[in-house]
Amino acid sequence: MTMPTWREWLFSAKALLAALLALYIALAIPLDNPYWAMASVYVVSHPLSGATRSKALYRALGTLLGAAASVAIIPTFAQQPLMMSLAMSAWIGALLFLSLLDRTPRSYIFMLAAYTVPLISLSEVNHPATLFDVALARSEEILLGIVCASLVNAVVFPSRIAPILGARMDRLLADGREVAARLLASKALDAADQATLNRLLVDVMGLDGMIVQLSYDSSSHLPARHARDFRARMAMLIPQLVSLGDALQAMRRELPQPLPELAEYLQQVALWIDGSALQVSGRQLQERSRQLEVWLADEHPRQALAIESALRQLRALIDLWQDSIDLRQSFAEGHPERSPVLHYRVEQLVGAPRYYDHGLLAFSAASVALGVFLLCVLWFLSGWEHGYAAVFIAAVASCFFAGQDNPAPFIRSFLVATLISTLAAATYLFALMPNVQDFGSLAALFAVPLLLLGTLAGRPQYAGTVVLLAVQTISTITIQDSYRADFPLFADMALSTASGVVFALIWVRLTRPFGMLWAVQRLAREGWASLAELTEGRRHDFTQVVSRVIDRVSQLLPRIAQLDDGGQAFGDAIQELRICFRLLELQQARPHTEGALEALFGQLGDHFQACARARRQLPLPAGLALTLDRTLDGLQQQPMRSARQAARALHGLRLALQAPNHPGGNALPLTAGASA
């Protein structure tokens, strides 16, 4: 572990200042439970000012929504414990499901609203008449902490998200530049390049959360718009690079000998992408590409389709790269005088439909709801006065990690952090707090450990644990306006809290033993099934299809990286993107080909459905390979422009189906007839 940087010390000091300010105001008012204001500061604090503001807003909305639900549910079923448990569990399950459906920071609204109900209401279940006052007081305490955190973060050396996002953009461009250089240098992509592409796609999808928070960190809409346009093109860069690699390799195999003019041009494009050829513009490279296409097609008519496909893919890459560079520059300027003229046509993908495994998400939410219901019933049957703490903490632990493929390890870490915070709270409450005489000594007592702990809150690998330790310790101490230590009560609450986390751990092991492999198999099956749907005759919306496919592949890639599968079951996940784009192009040309594609689409649909049932790529049937060749030959003999467009798309589909990186795949022979 490295020493904290000055930025981490600054963030920790700001969080401590906001927490002590919230505690001081809460004690001065006074509020019923001042410690909730202090704990809320650590829940919403973030090293970036925009992220703090967004978390503060979402937590405020979630708290108010949960408080309203508590007032509506508990008094209604106060005399019917079973119905109350059922209603509260149904609320938790429904709101958790909504949270899982929203993978942006806004999901915090629904998750917080879900577990706020047991937090506010269960301690007052025997006194429903006072519930409104309790809900109001709890909301005031939490909102006070939110206001203090936002105020301090905005006034004291605010840290903007734009420079962090800009650095992410630069890293994405560097990764894309590296892979493009290898492709254009007559080299096939190896495992390292494939890993770079996989990481690139996952990192591109990771921009979404930062772009959402950017709107809370800027007074203009322009930076967010440029970031969204940049993200859309970088998401398309991955399939564009892979499709270009397929086309270049096919062209090089079909040409009888290397062409010096083509090699020189590819080197020039590589230098331009690298930024070394400043004297050459993207427009000049585009014009040179069209000249080469005409000349090479005349010189090598039998390879004309392969040449045309490769150079068209290259021109698309030039447009995409020029757009990405221009958007990055406009984002850096913040408020440019003139927005860049964009040439690569792609619909906005931020906010477009994503892929959701609704069945799996519903099962995860229902599992949490059922667990909370059973624990509520056990609490009522046991008559344990402070057993409500077990229900609340079980709901929190289960909701936090419901989106994980295997929540058990995370809940186990939650249990360890809970036990550590209990020991720390006991030390404070019974050994140190009796010596506190005024607010100054109380602040000094908390300052050093919270300052040290806060330096780790900005590191992703420690952030969750640090926040949990701080919030749990502060909440367990239950700071009031006077010293009120009660060891039997403390021990009973600590035992109840630990029991709740243990129950959540046991319950998740019983109900969700499937793990990551099951999720990957479902994603792989859905990928092949979605390709089968693209062979159907109905109209497909390009933006919606592309957005869902890219999102699904980005969910699949990091999971595959953690599985020791060798690629046998799932192969090249980016292959789905390559096939998808070619199928969409064929669908656009389908109405103008006079039925030439109908037999092919039928066989492709049957093959993709078979792959979906097997959850892996199957060898291409001989009949389908023959139909591909015959259809391509037939399209090339037709003079219409639409037939030529369909031939290019089918040529690309044929290359994508070869899947050279797939261990179990079968490559189609590149016959002379297919390329003529």
XYZ file of C-alpha atoms in Angstrom:
676
model
C 0.000 0.000 0.000
C 1.409 3.363 -1.053
C 1.414 6.454 1.126
C -1.586 8.792 0.717
C -1.170 11.596 -1.783
C -1.863 15.226 -0.941
C -5.175 14.965 -2.796
C -6.201 12.047 -0.579
C -5.213 13.967 2.541
C -7.208 16.958 1.280
C -10.307 14.875 0.628
C -10.068 13.236 4.049
C -9.688 16.608 5.749
C -12.716 17.984 3.891
C -14.832 14.952 4.843
C -13.762 15.288 8.485
C -14.545 19.010 8.484
C -18.010 18.394 7.002
C -18.707 15.560 9.474
C -17.754 17.656 12.511
C -19.764 20.601 11.176
C -22.833 18.374 10.749
C -22.385 16.917 14.246
C -21.967 20.366 15.809
C -25.127 21.736 14.167
C -27.103 18.593 15.035
C -26.047 18.874 18.688
C -26.807 22.596 18.774
C -30.360 22.334 17.354
C -30.613 19.665 18.957
C -31.690 16.706 16.788
C -32.737 13.366 18.268
C -29.835 11.382 16.817
C -26.983 13.745 15.867
C -24.732 10.867 14.861
C -26.866 10.231 11.756
C -25.936 13.641 10.392
C -22.255 12.874 10.937
C -22.502 9.389 9.388
C -24.356 10.720 6.342
C -21.382 12.914 5.470
C -19.198 9.855 4.921
C -21.906 8.132 2.901
C -22.141 10.912 0.289
C -18.580 12.298 0.294
C -16.522 11.690 -2.841
C -13.133 13.045 -3.946
C -14.840 14.733 -6.922
C -17.166 17.638 -6.232
C -19.657 16.737 -8.961
C -19.923 13.169 -7.696
C -20.539 14.442 -4.162
C -23.345 16.684 -5.394
C -24.953 13.865 -7.361
C -24.700 11.412 -4.449
C -26.104 14.056 -2.120
C -29.096 14.654 -4.376
C -29.745 10.934 -4.870
C -29.433 10.189 -1.158
C -31.813 13.012 -0.301
C -34.406 11.757 -2.776
C -33.979 8.150 -1.656
C -34.305 9.102 2.025
C -37.491 11.088 1.457
C -38.993 8.318 -0.674
C -38.154 5.685 1.932
C -39.478 7.842 4.763
C -42.770 8.348 2.917
C -43.072 4.607 2.336
C -42.431 3.941 6.043
C -45.238 6.290 7.064
C -47.554 4.608 4.556
C -46.735 0.960 5.340
C -46.125 0.603 9.063
C -49.201 2.315 10.587
C -51.438 0.507 8.094
C -50.236 -2.951 9.156
C -49.078 -2.201 12.715
C -51.464 -4.788 14.197
C -50.695 -7.397 11.527
C -47.006 -8.331 11.778
C -47.171 -10.866 8.961
C -48.781 -8.420 6.534
C -46.383 -5.680 7.604
C -43.424 -7.968 6.920
C -44.880 -8.910 3.550
C -45.561 -5.297 2.530
C -42.113 -4.090 3.608
C -40.372 -6.995 1.854
C -42.346 -6.380 -1.326
C -41.295 -2.718 -1.227
C -37.647 -3.687 -0.786
C -37.807 -6.200 -3.643
C -39.546 -3.790 -6.032
C -37.235 -0.844 -5.335
C -34.158 -3.070 -5.482
C -35.269 -4.362 -8.878
C -35.576 -0.767 -10.116
C -32.105 -0.067 -8.730
C -30.636 -3.032 -10.624
C -32.284 -1.802 -13.829
C -30.523 1.576 -13.567
C -26.760 1.076 -13.761
C -26.032 4.801 -13.455
C -25.388 6.596 -10.137
C -29.128 7.355 -10.081
C -29.756 3.764 -8.971
C -28.769 4.894 -5.466
C -32.179 6.583 -5.138
C -34.034 3.282 -5.401
C -31.591 1.238 -3.327
C -31.635 3.768 -0.497
C -35.427 3.996 -0.626
C -35.539 0.210 -0.354
C -33.617 -0.226 2.899
C -34.633 3.114 4.454
C -38.012 1.577 5.323
C -36.644 -0.968 7.843
C -34.083 1.591 9.023
C -36.746 4.116 10.027
C -39.735 1.998 10.888
C -38.791 -1.237 12.622
C -37.587 0.357 15.851
C -40.994 2.060 16.141
C -43.168 -0.865 15.101
C -44.772 -0.978 18.552
C -45.387 2.792 18.530
C -46.880 3.543 15.081
C -48.316 6.852 16.246
C -44.806 8.283 16.593
C -43.554 7.003 13.257
C -44.131 10.241 11.365
C -42.068 12.193 13.908
C -39.289 9.582 13.746
C -39.287 9.603 9.933
C -39.180 13.406 9.907
C -36.338 13.529 12.439
C -34.322 10.890 10.578
C -34.814 12.753 7.295
C -33.687 16.014 8.910
C -30.559 14.369 10.318
C -29.605 12.795 7.021
C -30.360 15.926 5.019
C -28.210 17.990 7.381
C -25.258 15.704 6.738
C -25.881 15.894 3.001
C -25.949 19.705 3.027
C -22.738 19.933 5.049
C -20.895 17.479 2.802
C -22.008 19.310 -0.349
C -21.193 22.734 1.049
C -17.686 21.890 2.225
C -16.875 20.008 -0.971
C -18.040 22.909 -3.121
C -16.331 25.691 -1.158
C -13.055 24.156 0.062
C -10.758 23.424 -2.903
C -13.398 21.792 -5.139
C -12.118 18.978 -7.333
C -13.704 18.790 -10.791
C -14.460 15.600 -12.657
C -13.548 16.971 -16.113
C -9.738 16.484 -15.748
C -10.264 12.880 -14.587
C -12.593 12.185 -17.502
C -10.125 13.838 -19.880
C -7.346 11.543 -18.665
C -9.626 8.545 -19.264
C -10.253 9.768 -22.810
C -6.515 10.056 -23.444
C -5.941 6.514 -22.202
C -8.697 5.173 -24.461
C -7.176 6.932 -27.454
C -3.751 5.508 -26.594
C -5.131 1.957 -26.429
C -6.949 2.403 -29.745
C -3.832 3.878 -31.334
C -1.789 0.854 -30.224
C -4.132 -1.711 -31.777
C -4.598 0.322 -34.973
C -0.826 0.502 -35.444
C -0.534 -3.289 -35.344
C -3.404 -3.777 -37.752
C -1.993 -1.357 -40.286
C 1.509 -2.858 -40.007
C 0.351 -6.090 -41.682
C 0.092 -7.992 -38.406
C -2.756 -10.183 -37.245
C -4.206 -9.478 -33.816
C -2.728 -11.707 -31.137
C -3.974 -12.519 -27.630
C -2.457 -9.322 -26.207
C -4.268 -7.199 -28.803
C -7.518 -9.019 -28.104
C -7.060 -8.315 -24.394
C -6.424 -4.636 -25.201
C -9.635 -4.471 -27.236
C -11.590 -6.175 -24.468
C -10.232 -3.757 -21.876
C -10.927 -0.847 -24.213
C -14.607 -1.741 -24.549
C -15.064 -2.212 -20.805
C -13.328 1.126 -20.131
C -15.498 2.875 -22.718
C -18.650 1.624 -21.009
C -17.206 2.817 -17.707
C -17.381 6.413 -18.995
C -21.166 6.450 -18.649
C -21.189 7.006 -14.896
C -18.663 9.841 -15.149
C -20.603 11.496 -17.971
C -23.782 11.428 -15.882
C -21.934 13.100 -12.987
C -20.349 15.648 -15.341
C -23.652 17.505 -15.551
C -23.332 18.239 -11.810
C -19.835 19.627 -12.293
C -20.224 22.070 -15.186
C -22.283 25.152 -15.911
C -22.484 24.306 -19.622
C -24.036 21.411 -21.510
C -21.225 21.374 -24.089
C -18.622 19.287 -22.208
C -21.208 16.595 -21.435
C -22.407 16.576 -25.055
C -18.867 16.259 -26.380
C -18.151 13.486 -23.869
C -21.271 11.586 -24.963
C -20.325 11.916 -28.640
C -16.775 10.781 -27.832
C -18.064 7.780 -25.917
C -20.372 6.775 -28.796
C -17.486 6.749 -31.270
C -15.041 4.977 -28.984
C -17.651 2.266 -28.430
C -17.776 1.836 -32.215
C -13.983 1.841 -32.472
C -13.704 -1.748 -31.223
C -15.905 -3.401 -33.889
C -14.492 -0.998 -36.481
C -10.918 -2.076 -35.713
C -11.786 -5.768 -35.692
C -13.774 -5.507 -38.931
C -10.869 -3.644 -40.529
C -8.475 -6.343 -39.347
C -10.661 -9.045 -40.906
C -10.887 -7.143 -44.200
C -7.146 -6.380 -44.395
C -6.170 -9.961 -43.673
C -8.591 -11.262 -46.316
C -7.298 -8.768 -48.886
C -3.682 -9.689 -48.177
C -4.458 -13.393 -48.549
C -6.287 -12.916 -51.851
C -3.859 -10.562 -53.549
C -1.228 -12.479 -55.542
C 1.606 -10.363 -54.154
C 2.141 -7.442 -51.758
C 1.483 -4.049 -53.289
C 4.059 -1.346 -52.403
C 1.524 1.448 -53.038
C -0.938 -0.085 -50.580
C 1.742 -0.712 -47.956
C 2.931 2.888 -48.235
C -0.617 4.185 -47.840
C -1.293 2.023 -44.764
C 1.938 3.284 -43.211
C 0.848 6.845 -43.865
C -2.507 6.198 -42.166
C -0.720 4.623 -39.197
C 1.523 7.680 -38.827
C -1.508 9.965 -39.043
C -3.333 8.046 -36.292
C -0.180 8.143 -34.187
C -0.024 11.916 -34.643
C 3.327 11.848 -36.456
C 2.030 12.878 -39.888
C 0.787 16.349 -39.020
C 1.167 17.586 -42.596
C -1.485 15.113 -43.797
C -5.183 15.568 -43.060
C -7.907 12.982 -42.728
C -9.651 14.384 -45.824
C -6.491 13.866 -47.889
C -6.215 10.282 -46.679
C -9.854 9.699 -47.600
C -9.300 10.973 -51.138
C -6.152 8.877 -51.570
C -8.112 5.808 -50.411
C -10.771 6.300 -53.093
C -8.105 6.675 -55.755
C -6.413 3.469 -54.606
C -9.727 1.617 -54.560
C -10.461 2.446 -58.208
C -6.936 1.712 -59.388
C -6.477 -1.554 -57.474
C -9.925 -2.842 -58.447
C -9.025 -2.283 -62.123
C -5.647 -3.958 -61.689
C -7.047 -6.929 -59.703
C -10.675 -7.464 -60.744
C -10.957 -10.903 -59.114
C -10.072 -9.375 -55.744
C -12.139 -6.204 -56.262
C -14.650 -7.020 -53.503
C -11.939 -7.705 -50.918
C -10.104 -4.500 -51.886
C -13.273 -2.431 -51.774
C -14.294 -3.870 -48.369
C -10.884 -3.222 -46.810
C -10.541 0.359 -48.048
C -14.114 1.266 -47.114
C -13.501 -0.029 -43.595
C -10.289 1.997 -43.522
C -12.103 5.188 -44.546
C -14.661 4.576 -41.810
C -11.816 4.247 -39.299
C -10.293 7.531 -40.504
C -13.617 9.322 -40.032
C -14.112 7.793 -36.607
C -10.605 8.635 -35.435
C -10.816 12.220 -36.711
C -14.117 12.684 -34.876
C -12.659 11.256 -31.666
C -9.628 13.565 -31.774
C -11.786 16.612 -32.525
C -14.225 15.778 -29.715
C -11.392 15.273 -27.248
C -10.026 18.698 -28.187
C -13.447 20.333 -27.859
C -13.937 18.696 -24.460
C -10.571 20.044 -23.319
C -11.554 23.557 -24.406
C -14.782 23.284 -22.435
C -16.610 26.044 -24.291
C -15.281 25.990 -27.870
C -16.303 28.731 -30.222
C -17.456 26.155 -32.745
C -18.365 22.497 -32.223
C -16.510 20.048 -34.486
C -18.043 18.801 -37.717
C -18.539 15.053 -37.231
C -18.255 12.644 -40.165
C -18.672 9.178 -38.625
C -22.407 8.646 -38.433
C -23.403 6.956 -35.212
C -26.451 7.548 -33.066
C -25.956 8.641 -29.467
C -25.457 5.535 -27.344
C -25.391 7.135 -23.889
C -28.925 6.733 -22.594
C -29.850 4.313 -25.404
C -31.396 0.941 -24.477
C -29.107 -1.428 -22.627
C -29.206 -5.166 -22.191
C -30.773 -6.511 -19.015
C -31.196 -10.093 -17.943
C -34.582 -9.320 -16.440
C -35.074 -12.869 -15.188
C -31.797 -12.888 -13.274
C -32.341 -9.383 -11.887
C -35.866 -10.239 -10.762
C -34.597 -13.412 -9.103
C -31.885 -11.451 -7.256
C -34.390 -8.855 -6.000
C -36.955 -11.516 -5.044
C -34.287 -13.453 -3.156
C -33.454 -10.377 -1.056
C -37.133 -9.641 -0.426
C -37.852 -13.217 0.661
C -34.822 -13.236 2.960
C -35.946 -10.007 4.643
C -39.469 -11.412 5.019
C -38.247 -14.611 6.684
C -35.961 -12.687 9.033
C -38.850 -10.393 9.974
C -41.000 -13.417 10.804
C -38.191 -14.921 12.890
C -37.835 -11.636 14.748
C -41.536 -11.423 15.565
C -41.671 -15.054 16.641
C -38.579 -14.712 18.850
C -39.827 -11.611 20.660
C -36.268 -10.212 20.592
C -36.692 -6.529 21.456
C -33.721 -5.315 19.448
C -33.938 -7.933 16.713
C -34.968 -5.194 14.282
C -31.287 -4.306 13.904
C -30.714 -7.735 12.359
C -33.494 -7.140 9.820
C -32.178 -3.718 8.868
C -28.532 -4.700 8.484
C -29.471 -7.855 6.550
C -31.483 -5.685 4.154
C -28.544 -3.288 3.744
C -25.977 -6.046 3.128
C -28.254 -7.904 0.717
C -29.204 -4.784 -1.266
C -25.625 -3.533 -1.544
C -24.384 -6.698 -3.252
C -27.498 -7.952 -5.038
C -25.994 -7.009 -8.398
C -22.940 -9.247 -7.939
C -22.808 -12.664 -9.602
C -21.671 -14.166 -6.302
C -22.561 -11.864 -3.382
C -21.260 -14.215 -0.657
C -17.597 -13.022 -0.586
C -18.738 -9.389 -0.429
C -21.178 -10.040 2.415
C -18.416 -11.933 4.236
C -16.229 -8.823 3.988
C -19.211 -6.785 5.187
C -19.396 -9.054 8.244
C -15.699 -8.580 9.009
C -16.042 -4.797 8.726
C -19.111 -4.903 10.979
C -17.230 -6.814 13.682
C -14.252 -4.438 13.490
C -16.516 -1.396 13.743
C -18.262 -2.940 16.753
C -14.939 -3.388 18.563
C -13.895 0.161 17.659
C -17.233 1.538 18.887
C -16.941 -0.377 22.163
C -13.473 1.068 22.737
C -14.715 4.581 22.123
C -17.951 4.260 24.050
C -16.668 2.625 27.229
C -12.984 3.607 27.363
C -12.594 7.014 25.691
C -15.951 8.815 25.667
C -16.217 9.127 29.494
C -13.290 11.581 29.316
C -15.028 13.913 26.847
C -15.998 17.235 28.430
C -16.987 19.426 25.468
C -17.303 19.419 21.688
C -13.634 20.307 21.221
C -12.450 17.199 23.054
C -15.052 15.108 21.210
C -13.789 16.390 17.857
C -10.180 15.721 18.841
C -11.119 12.175 19.832
C -12.459 11.413 16.353
C -10.137 13.551 14.253
C -7.014 11.374 13.953
C -8.618 7.965 13.164
C -11.168 9.457 10.768
C -8.495 11.544 9.066
C -6.316 8.468 8.525
C -9.237 6.303 7.451
C -10.512 8.925 5.011
C -7.290 8.916 2.994
C -8.253 5.458 1.705
C -11.825 6.387 0.769
C -10.758 7.688 -2.637
C -9.180 4.374 -3.637
C -11.722 2.071 -5.336
C -10.363 -1.093 -3.708
C -10.860 0.347 -0.204
C -13.711 2.850 -0.636
C -16.574 0.533 0.307
C -14.827 -0.882 3.359
C -13.718 2.561 4.575
C -17.203 4.057 4.300
C -18.716 1.044 6.038
C -16.219 1.211 8.909
C -16.745 4.946 9.394
C -20.547 4.845 9.193
C -20.951 1.698 11.288
C -18.578 2.913 13.993
C -20.207 6.359 14.245
C -23.707 4.842 14.255
C -22.847 2.207 16.856
C -21.388 4.805 19.221
C -24.739 6.678 18.981
C -23.353 10.110 19.878
C -25.921 12.152 21.827
C -25.903 15.534 23.550
C -24.782 13.778 26.734
C -22.932 10.575 27.620
C -25.368 7.627 27.797
C -23.455 4.376 27.745
C -25.455 1.216 28.383
C -23.407 -1.968 27.988
C -26.316 -4.468 27.974
C -28.066 -2.421 25.284
C -24.835 -2.056 23.313
C -24.117 -5.778 23.476
C -27.663 -6.696 22.495
C -27.614 -4.351 19.486
C -24.154 -5.569 18.448
C -25.290 -9.195 18.631
C -28.417 -8.376 16.624
C -26.401 -6.561 13.958
C -23.862 -9.378 13.588
C -26.674 -11.948 13.466
C -28.328 -10.066 10.622
C -25.175 -10.101 8.490
C -24.628 -13.804 9.257
C -28.204 -14.530 8.180
C -27.691 -12.575 4.941
C -24.520 -14.572 4.239
C -26.198 -17.945 4.860
C -29.271 -16.951 2.872
C -27.322 -15.827 -0.183
C -25.301 -19.057 -0.170
C -28.533 -21.048 -0.154
C -30.413 -19.061 -2.782
C -27.644 -17.871 -5.116
C -24.999 -20.594 -5.393
C -24.678 -20.231 -9.175
C -21.771 -17.807 -9.384
C -20.200 -16.107 -12.374
C -20.201 -19.065 -14.758
C -23.990 -19.235 -14.808
C -24.250 -15.517 -15.595
C -21.715 -15.862 -18.419
C -23.585 -18.800 -19.923
C -26.827 -16.810 -19.893
C -25.109 -13.846 -21.564
C -23.506 -16.091 -24.203
C -26.814 -17.801 -24.971
C -28.607 -14.455 -25.251
C -25.900 -13.207 -27.615
C -26.462 -16.003 -30.124
C -30.247 -15.733 -29.698
C -30.112 -11.997 -30.483
C -28.159 -12.744 -33.676
C -30.885 -15.204 -34.641
C -33.456 -12.442 -34.162
C -31.514 -10.213 -36.564
C -32.095 -12.747 -39.353
C -35.869 -12.280 -39.113
C -37.665 -10.192 -41.700
C -38.970 -7.492 -39.386
C -37.352 -4.042 -39.244
C -34.589 -3.583 -36.653
C -33.672 -0.258 -35.086
C -29.919 0.170 -35.555
C -29.298 2.281 -32.445
C -31.259 0.039 -30.097
C -29.702 -3.168 -31.411
C -26.145 -1.813 -31.351
C -26.545 -0.318 -27.885
C -27.824 -3.580 -26.409
C -25.172 -5.696 -28.113
C -22.292 -3.434 -27.029
C -23.662 -3.324 -23.501
C -24.083 -7.097 -23.311
C -20.573 -7.738 -24.644
C -19.138 -5.238 -22.150
C -20.856 -7.215 -19.367
C -19.502 -10.475 -20.729
C -15.849 -9.523 -21.240
C -14.756 -8.852 -17.623
C -16.501 -12.037 -16.492
C -14.758 -14.151 -19.127
C -11.432 -12.659 -18.041
C -11.995 -14.044 -14.542
C -12.970 -17.537 -15.702
C -10.428 -20.237 -16.531
C -12.433 -21.358 -19.531
C -9.829 -21.233 -22.266
C -12.385 -19.731 -24.621
C -13.940 -23.080 -25.427
C -17.432 -22.131 -24.319
C -17.489 -18.472 -25.210
C -14.824 -17.841 -27.828
C -14.204 -14.287 -28.989
C -16.910 -12.175 -27.339
C -16.298 -9.297 -29.755
C -17.218 -11.637 -32.601
C -20.870 -10.973 -31.779
C -20.307 -7.291 -32.559
C -18.750 -8.105 -35.935
C -21.574 -10.426 -36.944
C -24.209 -8.013 -35.647
C -23.060 -5.076 -37.782
C -22.873 -7.161 -40.943
C -26.352 -8.590 -40.331
C -27.757 -5.083 -39.864
C -26.162 -4.018 -43.154
C -27.655 -7.046 -44.895
C -31.059 -6.271 -43.433
C -30.886 -2.762 -44.870
C -30.147 -4.210 -48.314
C -32.614 -7.088 -47.969
C -35.682 -5.355 -49.493
C -33.685 -4.480 -52.654
C -32.165 -7.904 -53.424
C -35.300 -9.551 -54.876
C -35.284 -12.428 -52.397
C -31.631 -13.369 -52.942
C -30.960 -13.350 -49.185
C -34.019 -15.216 -47.916
C -32.562 -18.735 -47.952
C -29.342 -17.507 -46.376
C -31.150 -15.693 -43.559
C -33.156 -18.816 -42.776
C -30.050 -20.989 -42.466
C -28.208 -18.347 -40.464
C -31.121 -18.118 -38.026
C -31.142 -21.895 -37.544
C -27.380 -21.915 -36.947
C -27.468 -19.090 -34.419
C -30.350 -20.764 -32.564
C -28.304 -23.966 -32.360
C -25.364 -21.967 -30.958
C -27.718 -20.397 -28.397
C -28.899 -23.803 -27.229
C -25.291 -25.008 -26.957
C -24.174 -21.689 -25.354
C -21.116 -21.659 -27.633
C -20.157 -21.300 -31.274
C -20.756 -24.468 -33.245
C -18.899 -25.441 -36.441
C -20.488 -23.825 -39.448
C -22.672 -26.383 -41.276
C -21.432 -27.310 -44.732
C -24.771 -26.391 -46.241
C -24.643 -22.902 -44.751
C -21.074 -22.375 -45.989
C -22.168 -23.374 -49.483
C -25.171 -21.032 -49.339
C -22.881 -18.176 -48.272
C -20.639 -18.772 -51.317
C -23.516 -19.088 -53.761
C -25.334 -16.032 -52.449
C -22.162 -13.951 -52.615
C -21.501 -15.080 -56.205
C -25.069 -14.246 -57.173
C -24.952 -10.767 -55.649
C -21.689 -9.947 -57.419
C -23.233 -10.766 -60.773
C -26.076 -8.291 -60.279
C -25.427 -4.744 -61.581
C -27.588 -2.872 -59.024
C -25.924 -0.732 -56.414
C -27.999 -2.384 -53.663
C -26.638 -5.783 -54.687
C -23.097 -4.417 -54.460
C -23.783 -3.098 -50.955
C -25.246 -6.449 -49.929
C -22.191 -8.227 -51.372
C -19.842 -6.093 -49.263
C -21.877 -6.794 -46.126
C -22.007 -10.516 -46.891
C -18.269 -10.577 -47.502
C -17.760 -9.010 -44.085
C -20.181 -11.467 -42.479
C -18.283 -14.334 -44.044
C -15.046 -13.035 -42.548
C -16.647 -12.556 -39.110
C -18.019 -16.109 -39.121
C -14.534 -17.506 -39.662
C -13.637 -16.585 -36.052
C -9.879 -17.270 -36.460
C -9.279 -16.670 -32.738
C -11.908 -19.156 -31.671
C -10.252 -22.425 -30.570
C -13.126 -24.576 -31.722
C -14.126 -22.523 -34.737
C -13.789 -23.547 -38.358
C -12.427 -21.197 -40.985
C -14.180 -21.001 -44.324
C -11.937 -21.578 -47.330
C -11.483 -18.408 -49.340
C -12.275 -19.765 -52.789
C -11.654 -17.831 -55.959
C -15.340 -17.854 -56.781
C -16.239 -16.264 -53.447
C -13.876 -13.357 -53.951
C -14.335 -12.712 -57.657
